[in-house]
Amino acid sequence: LKEIFMRHLFFFFLIIFMFGCAASPDDIPMPNSEIKPITYDYQIPGVNKKILFARARDYMATAYGDSRSVIRVQDENEAVIIGKGAVTWRMLPNNSLSGSCSTEYNIRFIAKDEKARLQVELIYGAPVYSSCINWKAPSPAAYRYDVLPSFDQLSKDLGSALKGLGAGNSFKDF
């Protein structure tokens, strides 16, 4: 009887160990195939593409510490801005003490009369300055809880700037 009990106990702990050590999908980097562009569209009635372009350019110049390192191409005639930014995320998104990692992303902006579009897309691979260089992308949880809210905030702030409500516009109002 003792031998049967010990065998059951062994299998019980073996099963617990196996499930306890299994990695969840949120414990590994997102595969490159799951990284998709995120697009934000803006409707700004009564504002032409030249003004929308200028507002977006001014926003990026203030939102990013050194816009020259972010903006790669800007074409005023086509109202296009193409650049590269970086977003930080935590290895364990629900833990504020978790290590901070970085991933770069492409940023594309285009304006037409009365409308504009922003598109951001993660670049698969760890930048050299990231403290998580073995992670080519954030985990699905980090993507949901850190990256997407950061992109949403970027879009919200750019939307305000495109409407003429950004902090830079109050400077011109005198």
PDB file of C-alpha atoms in Angstrom:
ATOM      1  CA  LEU A   1       0.000   0.000   0.000  1.00  0.00           C
ATOM      2  CA  LYS A   2       2.837   2.341   0.824  1.00  0.00           C
ATOM      3  CA  GLU A   3       4.443   1.584  -2.537  1.00  0.00           C
ATOM      4  CA  ILE A   4       1.228   2.466  -4.403  1.00  0.00           C
ATOM      5  CA  PHE A   5       0.892   5.674  -2.414  1.00  0.00           C
ATOM      6  CA  MET A   6       4.502   6.644  -3.214  1.00  0.00           C
ATOM      7  CA  ARG A   7       4.011   5.918  -6.911  1.00  0.00           C
ATOM      8  CA  HIS A   8       0.855   8.075  -7.009  1.00  0.00           C
ATOM      9  CA  LEU A   9       2.626  10.813  -5.121  1.00  0.00           C
ATOM     10  CA  PHE A  10       5.542  10.664  -7.562  1.00  0.00           C
ATOM     11  CA  PHE A  11       3.217  10.977 -10.568  1.00  0.00           C
ATOM     12  CA  PHE A  12       1.302  13.775  -8.875  1.00  0.00           C
ATOM     13  CA  PHE A  13       4.490  15.820  -8.382  1.00  0.00           C
ATOM     14  CA  LEU A  14       5.681  14.956 -11.884  1.00  0.00           C
ATOM     15  CA  ILE A  15       2.464  16.326 -13.363  1.00  0.00           C
ATOM     16  CA  ILE A  16       2.631  19.447 -11.195  1.00  0.00           C
ATOM     17  CA  PHE A  17       6.251  19.977 -12.224  1.00  0.00           C
ATOM     18  CA  MET A  18       5.472  19.553 -15.912  1.00  0.00           C
ATOM     19  CA  PHE A  19       2.604  22.041 -15.850  1.00  0.00           C
ATOM     20  CA  GLY A  20       4.496  24.431 -13.617  1.00  0.00           C
ATOM     21  CA  CYS A  21       7.441  24.588 -16.020  1.00  0.00           C
ATOM     22  CA  ALA A  22       5.413  24.903 -19.199  1.00  0.00           C
ATOM     23  CA  ALA A  23       5.810  28.290 -20.853  1.00  0.00           C
ATOM     24  CA  SER A  24       2.617  30.118 -21.625  1.00  0.00           C
ATOM     25  CA  PRO A  25       2.331  32.031 -24.902  1.00  0.00           C
ATOM     26  CA  ASP A  26       2.805  35.219 -22.879  1.00  0.00           C
ATOM     27  CA  ASP A  27       6.253  34.054 -21.708  1.00  0.00           C
ATOM     28  CA  ILE A  28       7.850  33.991 -25.157  1.00  0.00           C
ATOM     29  CA  PRO A  29       8.394  36.665 -27.822  1.00  0.00           C
ATOM     30  CA  MET A  30       5.702  37.201 -30.424  1.00  0.00           C
ATOM     31  CA  PRO A  31       6.534  35.484 -33.686  1.00  0.00           C
ATOM     32  CA  ASN A  32       7.379  37.777 -36.591  1.00  0.00           C
ATOM     33  CA  SER A  33       4.294  36.512 -38.457  1.00  0.00           C
ATOM     34  CA  GLU A  34       2.012  38.067 -35.803  1.00  0.00           C
ATOM     35  CA  ILE A  35       3.450  41.571 -36.126  1.00  0.00           C
ATOM     36  CA  LYS A  36       1.033  43.632 -38.205  1.00  0.00           C
ATOM     37  CA  PRO A  37       0.828  47.345 -38.980  1.00  0.00           C
ATOM     38  CA  ILE A  38      -1.590  49.367 -36.873  1.00  0.00           C
ATOM     39  CA  THR A  39      -3.352  52.160 -38.734  1.00  0.00           C
ATOM     40  CA  TYR A  40      -5.072  55.222 -37.293  1.00  0.00           C
ATOM     41  CA  ASP A  41      -7.203  57.499 -39.482  1.00  0.00           C
ATOM     42  CA  TYR A  42      -8.116  61.104 -38.709  1.00  0.00           C
ATOM     43  CA  GLN A  43     -10.847  63.332 -40.124  1.00  0.00           C
ATOM     44  CA  ILE A  44     -10.021  67.025 -39.723  1.00  0.00           C
ATOM     45  CA  PRO A  45     -12.690  69.064 -41.558  1.00  0.00           C
ATOM     46  CA  GLY A  46     -11.614  72.358 -43.077  1.00  0.00           C
ATOM     47  CA  VAL A  47      -7.849  71.771 -42.764  1.00  0.00           C
ATOM     48  CA  ASN A  48      -5.725  71.291 -45.882  1.00  0.00           C
ATOM     49  CA  LYS A  49      -2.910  68.774 -46.263  1.00  0.00           C
ATOM     50  CA  LYS A  50      -0.154  71.401 -45.990  1.00  0.00           C
ATOM     51  CA  ILE A  51      -1.346  72.470 -42.530  1.00  0.00           C
ATOM     52  CA  LEU A  52      -1.897  68.853 -41.419  1.00  0.00           C
ATOM     53  CA  PHE A  53       1.630  67.989 -42.536  1.00  0.00           C
ATOM     54  CA  ALA A  54       3.083  70.974 -40.651  1.00  0.00           C
ATOM     55  CA  ARG A  55       1.164  70.087 -37.489  1.00  0.00           C
ATOM     56  CA  ALA A  56       2.314  66.445 -37.659  1.00  0.00           C
ATOM     57  CA  ARG A  57       5.916  67.499 -38.267  1.00  0.00           C
ATOM     58  CA  ASP A  58       5.795  69.946 -35.350  1.00  0.00           C
ATOM     59  CA  TYR A  59       4.215  67.316 -33.099  1.00  0.00           C
ATOM     60  CA  MET A  60       6.944  64.784 -33.922  1.00  0.00           C
ATOM     61  CA  ALA A  61       9.617  67.406 -33.356  1.00  0.00           C
ATOM     62  CA  THR A  62       8.389  67.899 -29.789  1.00  0.00           C
ATOM     63  CA  ALA A  63       7.113  64.389 -28.962  1.00  0.00           C
ATOM     64  CA  TYR A  64      10.416  62.711 -29.798  1.00  0.00           C
ATOM     65  CA  GLY A  65      13.425  64.152 -28.028  1.00  0.00           C
ATOM     66  CA  ASP A  66      15.517  64.291 -31.203  1.00  0.00           C
ATOM     67  CA  SER A  67      13.177  64.269 -34.171  1.00  0.00           C
ATOM     68  CA  ARG A  68      16.160  64.155 -36.563  1.00  0.00           C
ATOM     69  CA  SER A  69      16.934  60.657 -35.322  1.00  0.00           C
ATOM     70  CA  VAL A  70      13.279  59.635 -35.731  1.00  0.00           C
ATOM     71  CA  ILE A  71      12.197  61.252 -38.992  1.00  0.00           C
ATOM     72  CA  ARG A  72      13.940  59.594 -41.958  1.00  0.00           C
ATOM     73  CA  VAL A  73      11.955  61.160 -44.818  1.00  0.00           C
ATOM     74  CA  GLN A  74       9.653  64.151 -44.932  1.00  0.00           C
ATOM     75  CA  ASP A  75       8.119  65.429 -48.140  1.00  0.00           C
ATOM     76  CA  GLU A  76       6.048  68.547 -47.733  1.00  0.00           C
ATOM     77  CA  ASN A  77       4.620  68.384 -51.272  1.00  0.00           C
ATOM     78  CA  GLU A  78       3.348  64.825 -50.745  1.00  0.00           C
ATOM     79  CA  ALA A  79       2.592  65.512 -47.046  1.00  0.00           C
ATOM     80  CA  VAL A  80       4.476  62.343 -46.046  1.00  0.00           C
ATOM     81  CA  ILE A  81       6.630  61.631 -43.013  1.00  0.00           C
ATOM     82  CA  ILE A  82       8.459  58.319 -42.597  1.00  0.00           C
ATOM     83  CA  GLY A  83      10.518  57.515 -39.546  1.00  0.00           C
ATOM     84  CA  LYS A  84      11.538  55.077 -36.883  1.00  0.00           C
ATOM     85  CA  GLY A  85      10.734  55.222 -33.179  1.00  0.00           C
ATOM     86  CA  ALA A  86      11.212  53.010 -30.151  1.00  0.00           C
ATOM     87  CA  VAL A  87       8.763  51.743 -27.582  1.00  0.00           C
ATOM     88  CA  THR A  88       9.577  50.340 -24.154  1.00  0.00           C
ATOM     89  CA  TRP A  89       7.854  47.348 -22.622  1.00  0.00           C
ATOM     90  CA  ARG A  90       8.247  45.231 -19.522  1.00  0.00           C
ATOM     91  CA  MET A  91       9.222  41.581 -19.543  1.00  0.00           C
ATOM     92  CA  LEU A  92       6.375  40.949 -17.071  1.00  0.00           C
ATOM     93  CA  PRO A  93       3.708  43.516 -18.007  1.00  0.00           C
ATOM     94  CA  ASN A  94       1.792  43.305 -14.728  1.00  0.00           C
ATOM     95  CA  ASN A  95       4.923  43.778 -12.634  1.00  0.00           C
ATOM     96  CA  SER A  96       6.240  47.325 -12.267  1.00  0.00           C
ATOM     97  CA  LEU A  97       9.576  45.953 -11.014  1.00  0.00           C
ATOM     98  CA  SER A  98      10.094  43.944 -14.217  1.00  0.00           C
ATOM     99  CA  GLY A  99      13.032  44.792 -16.472  1.00  0.00           C
ATOM    100  CA  SER A 100      12.437  47.344 -19.203  1.00  0.00           C
ATOM    101  CA  CYS A 101      12.984  46.283 -22.809  1.00  0.00           C
ATOM    102  CA  SER A 102      12.844  48.189 -26.108  1.00  0.00           C
ATOM    103  CA  THR A 103      11.645  47.481 -29.602  1.00  0.00           C
ATOM    104  CA  GLU A 104      11.830  49.806 -32.577  1.00  0.00           C
ATOM    105  CA  TYR A 105       8.941  50.525 -34.902  1.00  0.00           C
ATOM    106  CA  ASN A 106       8.380  52.121 -38.275  1.00  0.00           C
ATOM    107  CA  ILE A 107       6.167  55.171 -38.334  1.00  0.00           C
ATOM    108  CA  ARG A 108       4.434  56.451 -41.444  1.00  0.00           C
ATOM    109  CA  PHE A 109       2.263  59.537 -41.741  1.00  0.00           C
ATOM    110  CA  ILE A 110       0.425  60.924 -44.745  1.00  0.00           C
ATOM    111  CA  ALA A 111      -2.003  63.808 -45.034  1.00  0.00           C
ATOM    112  CA  LYS A 112      -4.592  64.790 -47.605  1.00  0.00           C
ATOM    113  CA  ASP A 113      -7.044  67.653 -47.452  1.00  0.00           C
ATOM    114  CA  GLU A 114      -9.221  67.164 -44.349  1.00  0.00           C
ATOM    115  CA  LYS A 115      -7.796  63.736 -43.441  1.00  0.00           C
ATOM    116  CA  ALA A 116      -4.621  62.028 -42.346  1.00  0.00           C
ATOM    117  CA  ARG A 117      -3.323  58.553 -41.584  1.00  0.00           C
ATOM    118  CA  LEU A 118      -0.733  57.259 -39.138  1.00  0.00           C
ATOM    119  CA  GLN A 119       0.671  53.749 -39.372  1.00  0.00           C
ATOM    120  CA  VAL A 120       3.027  52.114 -36.872  1.00  0.00           C
ATOM    121  CA  GLU A 121       4.578  48.654 -37.119  1.00  0.00           C
ATOM    122  CA  LEU A 122       7.052  46.903 -34.855  1.00  0.00           C
ATOM    123  CA  ILE A 123      10.413  45.979 -36.369  1.00  0.00           C
ATOM    124  CA  TYR A 124      11.268  42.387 -35.498  1.00  0.00           C
ATOM    125  CA  GLY A 125      14.629  42.269 -33.728  1.00  0.00           C
ATOM    126  CA  ALA A 126      16.104  43.719 -30.581  1.00  0.00           C
ATOM    127  CA  PRO A 127      17.913  47.056 -30.865  1.00  0.00           C
ATOM    128  CA  VAL A 128      21.407  47.114 -29.358  1.00  0.00           C
ATOM    129  CA  TYR A 129      20.320  49.438 -26.542  1.00  0.00           C
ATOM    130  CA  SER A 130      17.548  47.111 -25.317  1.00  0.00           C
ATOM    131  CA  SER A 131      18.208  45.353 -22.042  1.00  0.00           C
ATOM    132  CA  CYS A 132      16.438  42.295 -23.514  1.00  0.00           C
ATOM    133  CA  ILE A 133      18.632  41.622 -26.539  1.00  0.00           C
ATOM    134  CA  ASN A 134      17.667  37.948 -26.662  1.00  0.00           C
ATOM    135  CA  TRP A 135      14.035  38.919 -27.230  1.00  0.00           C
ATOM    136  CA  LYS A 136      13.350  39.837 -30.868  1.00  0.00           C
ATOM    137  CA  ALA A 137       9.853  41.110 -29.997  1.00  0.00           C
ATOM    138  CA  PRO A 138       7.713  41.653 -26.915  1.00  0.00           C
ATOM    139  CA  SER A 139       5.594  38.831 -25.554  1.00  0.00           C
ATOM    140  CA  PRO A 140       1.910  38.891 -26.527  1.00  0.00           C
ATOM    141  CA  ALA A 141       1.115  40.188 -23.019  1.00  0.00           C
ATOM    142  CA  ALA A 142       3.714  42.967 -23.253  1.00  0.00           C
ATOM    143  CA  TYR A 143       2.359  43.844 -26.679  1.00  0.00           C
ATOM    144  CA  ARG A 144      -1.209  44.116 -25.289  1.00  0.00           C
ATOM    145  CA  TYR A 145      -0.383  45.924 -22.038  1.00  0.00           C
ATOM    146  CA  ASP A 146       2.602  48.107 -22.965  1.00  0.00           C
ATOM    147  CA  VAL A 147       3.074  48.487 -26.735  1.00  0.00           C
ATOM    148  CA  LEU A 148      -0.512  48.944 -27.930  1.00  0.00           C
ATOM    149  CA  PRO A 149      -1.395  51.518 -25.218  1.00  0.00           C
ATOM    150  CA  SER A 150       1.770  53.424 -26.140  1.00  0.00           C
ATOM    151  CA  PHE A 151       0.751  53.453 -29.812  1.00  0.00           C
ATOM    152  CA  ASP A 152      -2.805  54.477 -28.871  1.00  0.00           C
ATOM    153  CA  GLN A 153      -1.443  57.393 -26.815  1.00  0.00           C
ATOM    154  CA  LEU A 154       0.800  58.441 -29.705  1.00  0.00           C
ATOM    155  CA  SER A 155      -2.238  58.423 -31.997  1.00  0.00           C
ATOM    156  CA  LYS A 156      -4.366  60.365 -29.516  1.00  0.00           C
ATOM    157  CA  ASP A 157      -1.697  63.035 -29.041  1.00  0.00           C
ATOM    158  CA  LEU A 158      -1.076  63.314 -32.790  1.00  0.00           C
ATOM    159  CA  GLY A 159      -4.841  63.605 -33.340  1.00  0.00           C
ATOM    160  CA  SER A 160      -4.984  66.527 -30.916  1.00  0.00           C
ATOM    161  CA  ALA A 161      -2.056  68.187 -32.673  1.00  0.00           C
ATOM    162  CA  LEU A 162      -3.694  67.722 -36.072  1.00  0.00           C
ATOM    163  CA  LYS A 163      -6.811  69.478 -34.741  1.00  0.00           C
ATOM    164  CA  GLY A 164      -4.634  72.370 -33.578  1.00  0.00           C
ATOM    165  CA  LEU A 165      -5.052  71.476 -29.900  1.00  0.00           C
ATOM    166  CA  GLY A 166      -1.487  70.381 -29.139  1.00  0.00           C
ATOM    167  CA  ALA A 167       0.806  72.143 -26.683  1.00  0.00           C
ATOM    168  CA  GLY A 168       2.820  73.609 -29.561  1.00  0.00           C
ATOM    169  CA  ASN A 169      -0.229  75.393 -30.911  1.00  0.00           C
ATOM    170  CA  SER A 170      -0.857  77.305 -27.670  1.00  0.00           C
ATOM    171  CA  PHE A 171       2.593  78.843 -28.153  1.00  0.00           C
ATOM    172  CA  LYS A 172       1.394  80.467 -31.408  1.00  0.00           C
ATOM    173  CA  ASP A 173      -1.785  81.853 -29.837  1.00  0.00           C
ATOM    174  CA  PHE A 174      -0.827  85.360 -28.661  1.00  0.00           C
TER     175      PHE A 174
END
